[in-house]
mmCIF file of C-alpha atoms and ligand atoms in Angstrom:
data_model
loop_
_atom_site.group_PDB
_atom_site.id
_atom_site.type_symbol
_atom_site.label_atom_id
_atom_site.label_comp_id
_atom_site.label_asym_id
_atom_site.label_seq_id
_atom_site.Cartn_x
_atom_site.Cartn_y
_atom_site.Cartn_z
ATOM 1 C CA UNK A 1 -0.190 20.969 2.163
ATOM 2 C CA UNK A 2 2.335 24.086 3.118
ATOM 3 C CA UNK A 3 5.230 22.927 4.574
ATOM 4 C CA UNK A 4 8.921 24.307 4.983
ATOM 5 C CA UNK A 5 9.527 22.549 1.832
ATOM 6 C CA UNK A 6 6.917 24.112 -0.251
ATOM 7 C CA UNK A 7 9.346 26.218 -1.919
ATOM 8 C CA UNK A 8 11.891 23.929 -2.970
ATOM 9 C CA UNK A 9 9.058 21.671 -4.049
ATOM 10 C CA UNK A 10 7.658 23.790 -6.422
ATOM 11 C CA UNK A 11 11.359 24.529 -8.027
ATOM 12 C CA UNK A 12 11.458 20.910 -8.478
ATOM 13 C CA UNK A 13 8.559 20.904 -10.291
ATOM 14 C CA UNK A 14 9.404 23.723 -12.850
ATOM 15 C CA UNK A 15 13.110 22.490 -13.169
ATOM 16 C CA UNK A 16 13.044 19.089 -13.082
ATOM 17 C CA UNK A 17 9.515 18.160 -14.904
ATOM 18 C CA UNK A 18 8.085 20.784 -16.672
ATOM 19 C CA UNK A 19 11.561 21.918 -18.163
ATOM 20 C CA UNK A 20 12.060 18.089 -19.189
ATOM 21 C CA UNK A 21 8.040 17.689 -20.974
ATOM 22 C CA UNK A 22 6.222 16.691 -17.938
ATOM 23 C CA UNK A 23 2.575 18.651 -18.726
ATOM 24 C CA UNK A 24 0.193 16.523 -17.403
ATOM 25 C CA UNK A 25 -1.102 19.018 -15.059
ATOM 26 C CA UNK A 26 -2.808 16.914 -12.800
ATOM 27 C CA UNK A 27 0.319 15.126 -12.380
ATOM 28 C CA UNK A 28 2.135 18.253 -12.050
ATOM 29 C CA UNK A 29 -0.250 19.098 -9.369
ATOM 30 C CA UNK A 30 0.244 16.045 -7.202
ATOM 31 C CA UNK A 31 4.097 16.300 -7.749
ATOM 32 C CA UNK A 32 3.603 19.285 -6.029
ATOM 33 C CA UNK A 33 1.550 18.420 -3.222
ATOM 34 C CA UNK A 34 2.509 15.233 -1.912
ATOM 35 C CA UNK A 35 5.525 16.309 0.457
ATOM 36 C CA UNK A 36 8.459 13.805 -0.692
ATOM 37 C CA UNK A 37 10.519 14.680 2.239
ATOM 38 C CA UNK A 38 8.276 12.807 4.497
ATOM 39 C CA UNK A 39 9.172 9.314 2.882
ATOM 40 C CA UNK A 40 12.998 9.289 3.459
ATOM 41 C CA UNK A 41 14.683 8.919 6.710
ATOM 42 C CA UNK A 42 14.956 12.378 8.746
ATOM 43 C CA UNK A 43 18.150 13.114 8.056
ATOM 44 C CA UNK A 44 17.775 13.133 4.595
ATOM 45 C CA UNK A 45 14.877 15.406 4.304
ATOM 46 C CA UNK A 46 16.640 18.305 3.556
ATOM 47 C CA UNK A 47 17.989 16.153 -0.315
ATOM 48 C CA UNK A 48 14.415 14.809 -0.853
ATOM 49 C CA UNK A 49 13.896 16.961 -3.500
ATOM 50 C CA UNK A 50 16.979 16.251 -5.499
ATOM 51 C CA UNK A 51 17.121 15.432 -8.702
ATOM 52 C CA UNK A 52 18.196 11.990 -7.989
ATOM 53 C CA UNK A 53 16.781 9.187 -6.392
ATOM 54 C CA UNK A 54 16.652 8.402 -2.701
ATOM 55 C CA UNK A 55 17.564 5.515 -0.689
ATOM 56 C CA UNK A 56 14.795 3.891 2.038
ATOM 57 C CA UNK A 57 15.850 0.866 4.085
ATOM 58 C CA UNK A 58 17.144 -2.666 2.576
ATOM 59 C CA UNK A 59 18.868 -1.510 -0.267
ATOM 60 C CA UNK A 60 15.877 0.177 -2.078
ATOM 61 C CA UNK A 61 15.126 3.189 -3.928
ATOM 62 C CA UNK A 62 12.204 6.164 -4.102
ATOM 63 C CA UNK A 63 12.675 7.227 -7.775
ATOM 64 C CA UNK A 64 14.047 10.578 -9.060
ATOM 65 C CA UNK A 65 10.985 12.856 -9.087
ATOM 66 C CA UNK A 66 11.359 13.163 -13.051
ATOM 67 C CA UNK A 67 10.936 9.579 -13.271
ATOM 68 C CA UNK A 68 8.157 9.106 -10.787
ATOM 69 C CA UNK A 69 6.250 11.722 -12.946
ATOM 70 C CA UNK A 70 7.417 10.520 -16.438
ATOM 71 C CA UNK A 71 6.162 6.811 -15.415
ATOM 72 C CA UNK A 72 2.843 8.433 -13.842
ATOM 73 C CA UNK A 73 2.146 10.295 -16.700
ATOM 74 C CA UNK A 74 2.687 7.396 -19.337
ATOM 75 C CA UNK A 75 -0.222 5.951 -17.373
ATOM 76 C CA UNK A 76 -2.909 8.635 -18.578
ATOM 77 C CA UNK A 77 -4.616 8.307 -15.628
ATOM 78 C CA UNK A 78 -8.333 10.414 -15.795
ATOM 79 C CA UNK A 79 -9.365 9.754 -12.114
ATOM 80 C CA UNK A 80 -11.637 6.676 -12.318
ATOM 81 C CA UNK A 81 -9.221 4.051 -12.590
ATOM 82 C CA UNK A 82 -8.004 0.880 -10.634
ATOM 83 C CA UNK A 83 -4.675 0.983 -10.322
ATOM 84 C CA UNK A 84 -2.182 -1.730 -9.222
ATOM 85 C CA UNK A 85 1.557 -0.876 -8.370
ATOM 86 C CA UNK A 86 4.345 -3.446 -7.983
ATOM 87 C CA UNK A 87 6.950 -2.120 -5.429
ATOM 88 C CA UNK A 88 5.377 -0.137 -2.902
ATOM 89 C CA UNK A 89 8.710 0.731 -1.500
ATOM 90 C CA UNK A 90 8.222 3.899 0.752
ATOM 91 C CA UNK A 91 5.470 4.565 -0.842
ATOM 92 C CA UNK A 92 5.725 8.021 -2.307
ATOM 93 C CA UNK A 93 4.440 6.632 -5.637
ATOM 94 C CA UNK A 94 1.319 5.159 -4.480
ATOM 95 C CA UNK A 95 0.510 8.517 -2.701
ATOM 96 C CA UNK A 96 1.069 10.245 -6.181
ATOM 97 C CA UNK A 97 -1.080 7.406 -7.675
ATOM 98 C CA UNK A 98 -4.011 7.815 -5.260
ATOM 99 C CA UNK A 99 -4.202 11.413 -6.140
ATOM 100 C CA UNK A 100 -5.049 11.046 -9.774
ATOM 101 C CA UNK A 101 -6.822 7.339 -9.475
ATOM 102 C CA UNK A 102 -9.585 6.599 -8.008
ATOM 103 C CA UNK A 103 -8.050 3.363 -6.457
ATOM 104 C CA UNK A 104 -4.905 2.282 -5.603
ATOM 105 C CA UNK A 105 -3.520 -1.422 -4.789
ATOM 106 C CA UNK A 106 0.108 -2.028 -3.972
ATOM 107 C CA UNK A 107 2.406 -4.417 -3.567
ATOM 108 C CA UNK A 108 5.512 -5.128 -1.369
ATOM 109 C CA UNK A 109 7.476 -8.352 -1.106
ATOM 110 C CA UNK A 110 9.653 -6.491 1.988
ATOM 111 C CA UNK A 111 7.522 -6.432 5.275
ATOM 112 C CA UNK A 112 9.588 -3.471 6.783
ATOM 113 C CA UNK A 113 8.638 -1.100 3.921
ATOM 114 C CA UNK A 114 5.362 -1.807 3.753
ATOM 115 C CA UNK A 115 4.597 -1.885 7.652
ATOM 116 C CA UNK A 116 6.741 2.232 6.864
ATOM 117 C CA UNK A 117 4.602 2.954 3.851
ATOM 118 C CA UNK A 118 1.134 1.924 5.328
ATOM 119 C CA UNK A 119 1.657 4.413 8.616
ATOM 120 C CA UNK A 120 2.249 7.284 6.163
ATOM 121 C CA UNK A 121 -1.017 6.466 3.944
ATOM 122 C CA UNK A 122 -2.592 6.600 7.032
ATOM 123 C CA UNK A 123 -0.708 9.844 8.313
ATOM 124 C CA UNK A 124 -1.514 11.241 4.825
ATOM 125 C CA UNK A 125 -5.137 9.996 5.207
ATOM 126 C CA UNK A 126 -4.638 8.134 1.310
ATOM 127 C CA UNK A 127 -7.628 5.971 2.064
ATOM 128 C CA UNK A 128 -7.748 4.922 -1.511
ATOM 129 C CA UNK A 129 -4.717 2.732 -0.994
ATOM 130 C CA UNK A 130 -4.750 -0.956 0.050
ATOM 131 C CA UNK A 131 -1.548 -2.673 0.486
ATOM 132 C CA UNK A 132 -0.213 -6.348 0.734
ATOM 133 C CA UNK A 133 2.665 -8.343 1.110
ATOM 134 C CA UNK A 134 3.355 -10.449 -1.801
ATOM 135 C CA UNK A 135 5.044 -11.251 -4.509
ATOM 136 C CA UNK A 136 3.813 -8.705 -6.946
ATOM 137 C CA UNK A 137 5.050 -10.197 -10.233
ATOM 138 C CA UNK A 138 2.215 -12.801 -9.398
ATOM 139 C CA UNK A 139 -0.477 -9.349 -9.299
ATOM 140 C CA UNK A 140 -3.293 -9.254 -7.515
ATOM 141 C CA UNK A 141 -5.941 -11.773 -9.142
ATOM 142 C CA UNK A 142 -8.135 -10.400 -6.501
ATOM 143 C CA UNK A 143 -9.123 -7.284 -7.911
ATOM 144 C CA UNK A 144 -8.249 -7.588 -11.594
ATOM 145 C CA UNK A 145 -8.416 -6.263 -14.124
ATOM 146 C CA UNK A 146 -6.250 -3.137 -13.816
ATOM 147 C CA UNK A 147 -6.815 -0.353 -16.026
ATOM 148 C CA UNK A 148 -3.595 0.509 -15.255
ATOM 149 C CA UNK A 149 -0.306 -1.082 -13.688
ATOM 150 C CA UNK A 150 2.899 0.377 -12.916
ATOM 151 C CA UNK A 151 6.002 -1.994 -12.027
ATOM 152 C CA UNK A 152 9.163 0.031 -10.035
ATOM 153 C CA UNK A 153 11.315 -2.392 -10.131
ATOM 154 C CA UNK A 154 13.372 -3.828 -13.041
ATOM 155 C CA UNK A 155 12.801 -7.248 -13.940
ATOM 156 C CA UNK A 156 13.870 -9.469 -17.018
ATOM 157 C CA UNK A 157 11.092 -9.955 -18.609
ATOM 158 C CA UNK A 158 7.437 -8.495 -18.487
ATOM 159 C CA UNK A 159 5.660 -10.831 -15.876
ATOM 160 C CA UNK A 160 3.217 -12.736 -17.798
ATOM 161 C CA UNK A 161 0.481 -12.486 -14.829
ATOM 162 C CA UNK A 162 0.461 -8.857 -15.056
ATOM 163 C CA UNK A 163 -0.535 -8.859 -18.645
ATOM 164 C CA UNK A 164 -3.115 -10.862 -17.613
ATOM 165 C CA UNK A 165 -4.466 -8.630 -14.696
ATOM 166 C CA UNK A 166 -4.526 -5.638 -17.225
ATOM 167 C CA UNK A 167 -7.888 -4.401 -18.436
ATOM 168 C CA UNK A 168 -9.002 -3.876 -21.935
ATOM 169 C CA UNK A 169 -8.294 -0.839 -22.668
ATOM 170 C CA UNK A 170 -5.237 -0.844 -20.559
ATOM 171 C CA UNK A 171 -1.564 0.889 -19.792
ATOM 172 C CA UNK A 172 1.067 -0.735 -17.800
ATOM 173 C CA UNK A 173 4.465 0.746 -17.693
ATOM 174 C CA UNK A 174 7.427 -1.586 -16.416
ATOM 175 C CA UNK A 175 11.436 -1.514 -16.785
ATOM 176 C CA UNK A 176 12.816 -4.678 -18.503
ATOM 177 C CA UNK A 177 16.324 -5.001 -18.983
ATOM 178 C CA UNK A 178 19.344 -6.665 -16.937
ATOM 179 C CA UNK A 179 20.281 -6.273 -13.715
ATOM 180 C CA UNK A 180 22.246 -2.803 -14.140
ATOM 181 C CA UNK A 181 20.175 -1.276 -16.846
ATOM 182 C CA UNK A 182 16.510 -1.720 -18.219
ATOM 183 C CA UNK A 183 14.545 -0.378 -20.590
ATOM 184 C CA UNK A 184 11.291 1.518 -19.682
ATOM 185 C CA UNK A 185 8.462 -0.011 -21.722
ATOM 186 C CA UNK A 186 4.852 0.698 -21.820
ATOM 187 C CA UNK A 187 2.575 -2.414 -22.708
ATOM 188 C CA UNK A 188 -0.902 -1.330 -23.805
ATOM 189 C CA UNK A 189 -4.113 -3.488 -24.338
ATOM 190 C CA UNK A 190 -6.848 -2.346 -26.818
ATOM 191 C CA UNK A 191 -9.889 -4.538 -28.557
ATOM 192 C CA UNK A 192 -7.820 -8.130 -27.427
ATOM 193 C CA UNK A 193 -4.183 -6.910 -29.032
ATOM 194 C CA UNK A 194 -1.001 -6.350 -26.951
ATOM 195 C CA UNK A 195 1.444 -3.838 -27.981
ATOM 196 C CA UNK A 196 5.199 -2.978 -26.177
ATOM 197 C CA UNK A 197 6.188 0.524 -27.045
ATOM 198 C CA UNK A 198 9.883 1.110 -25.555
ATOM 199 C CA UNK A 199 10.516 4.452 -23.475
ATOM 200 C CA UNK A 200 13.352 5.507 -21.928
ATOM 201 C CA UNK A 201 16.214 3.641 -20.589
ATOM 202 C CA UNK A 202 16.401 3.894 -16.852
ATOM 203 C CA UNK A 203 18.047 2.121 -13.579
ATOM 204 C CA UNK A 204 15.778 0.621 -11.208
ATOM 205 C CA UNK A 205 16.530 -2.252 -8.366
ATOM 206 C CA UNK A 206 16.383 -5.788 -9.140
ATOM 207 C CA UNK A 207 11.999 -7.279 -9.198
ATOM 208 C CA UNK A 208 12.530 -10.401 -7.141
ATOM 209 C CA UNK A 209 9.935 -12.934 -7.374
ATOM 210 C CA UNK A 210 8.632 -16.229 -9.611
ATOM 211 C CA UNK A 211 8.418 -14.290 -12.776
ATOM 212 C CA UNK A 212 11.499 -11.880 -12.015
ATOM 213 C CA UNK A 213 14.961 -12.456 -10.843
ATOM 214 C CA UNK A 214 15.742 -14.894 -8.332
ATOM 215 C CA UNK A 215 17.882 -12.586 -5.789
HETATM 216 N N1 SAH B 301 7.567 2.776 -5.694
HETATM 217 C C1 SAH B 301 8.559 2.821 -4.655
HETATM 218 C C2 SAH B 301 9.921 2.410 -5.204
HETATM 219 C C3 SAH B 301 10.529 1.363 -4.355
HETATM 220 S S1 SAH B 301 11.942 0.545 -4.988
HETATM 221 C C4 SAH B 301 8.607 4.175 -3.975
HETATM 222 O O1 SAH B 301 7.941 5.100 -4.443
HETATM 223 O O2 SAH B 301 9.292 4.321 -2.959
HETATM 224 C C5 SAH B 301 11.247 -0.958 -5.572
HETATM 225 C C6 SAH B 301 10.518 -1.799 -4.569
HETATM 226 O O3 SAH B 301 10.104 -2.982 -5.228
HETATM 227 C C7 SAH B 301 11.361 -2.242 -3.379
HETATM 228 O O4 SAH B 301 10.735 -1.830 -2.203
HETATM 229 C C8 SAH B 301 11.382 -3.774 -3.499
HETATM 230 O O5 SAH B 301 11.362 -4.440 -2.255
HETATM 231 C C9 SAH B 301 10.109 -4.026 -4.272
HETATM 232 N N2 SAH B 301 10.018 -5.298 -4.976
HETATM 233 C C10 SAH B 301 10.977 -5.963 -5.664
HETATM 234 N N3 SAH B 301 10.478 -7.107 -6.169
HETATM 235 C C11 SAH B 301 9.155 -7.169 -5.784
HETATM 236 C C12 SAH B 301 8.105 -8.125 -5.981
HETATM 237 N N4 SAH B 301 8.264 -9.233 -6.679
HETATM 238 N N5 SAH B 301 6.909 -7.846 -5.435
HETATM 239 C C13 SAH B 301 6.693 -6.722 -4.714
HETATM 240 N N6 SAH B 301 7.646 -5.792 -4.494
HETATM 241 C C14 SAH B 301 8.866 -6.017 -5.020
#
């Protein structure tokens, strides 16, 4: 898509990904595409492609692009994988998701967002996308297993249902930490065995529900 941002967009991408070892190029491509400005309120469009992260409504977040990226790219996605997110948020994730998956379930536990994030997968014409509102640290049982799952919101402890929605083989990426700082970690599943590999340390809002915090 060409928009007005186009230009800015692409600086983002050499300044704030590749610069800082982003080289997936598929996810470089989709970081490129997807038009970021479109998720925030209007008058904010103009910071969208900051190198910080965003507000939306209630109190949430859209991730710094770098981190959007790093976490997508941790996921190794190929293009023929089931994919579950926890946070849709505004969405701007998912659409980067359903551009390098072939199939994208998210979930929100904040009906304004979602009711926000499902018009733009419309306007956007992500058909690949199905979103619910939930508690997301319960997963989706539904459609299990995963072959990959990305949490983007911090929680204190790496919800125990997720692990179980993960296929084998497997990635899921999640920050675990306290309520000010957490710890990026990737969890993968091969032949039965679970391993936690820690990543960077990053700041994400708090992952409210039964097997996160309580507020
Ligand atoms: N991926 C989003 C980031 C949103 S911020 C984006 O690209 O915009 C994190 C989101 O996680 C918030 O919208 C918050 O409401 C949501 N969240 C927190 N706890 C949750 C839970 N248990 N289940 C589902 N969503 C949750």
């Amino acid at each position: 898509m060409t928009d007005r941002f186009e230009t800015i967009r692409q600086r983002m991408v050499q300044e704030q990904l590749i610069s800082r070892g982003i080289h997936d190029p598929r996810v470089l491509a989709a970081m490129g595409e997807v038009p970021r400005h479109l998720f925030v309120d209007d008058a904010m469009q103009a910071n969208a492609y900051g190198d910080y992260p965003l507000p939306i409504i209630d109190g949430q977040t859209i991730s710094q692009p770098f981190i959007v990226a790093y976490m997508t790219q941790a996921l190794q996605l190929t293009g023929t994988e089931k994919v579950l997110e926890i946070g849709t948020g505004s969405g701007y994730q998912a659409v980067i998701l359903s551009r390098l998956c072939a199939k994208v379930y998210t979930v929100e536990r904040l009906n304004n967002l979602l009711a926000g994030s499902r018009r733009i997968f419309d306007r956007l014409r992500c058909y690949n996308i199905q979103a619910k509102f939930d508690d997301g640290t319960l997963g989706w049982p539904e459609y299990a297993p995963y072959d990959a799952i990305m949490v983007t919101a911090g929680g204190p402890e790496i919800p125990e249902p997720l692990v179980a929605q993960l296929a084998d083989p497997g990635r899921l990426v999640i920050p675990v930490g306290d309520q000010d700082v957490q710890e990026l970690q990737m969890v993968t599943k091969k032949d039965g065995l679970i391993q936690v590999e820690l990543l960077e340390r990053v700041r994400f809002v708090n992952l409210i529900g039964e097997h996160g915090w309580d507020k």
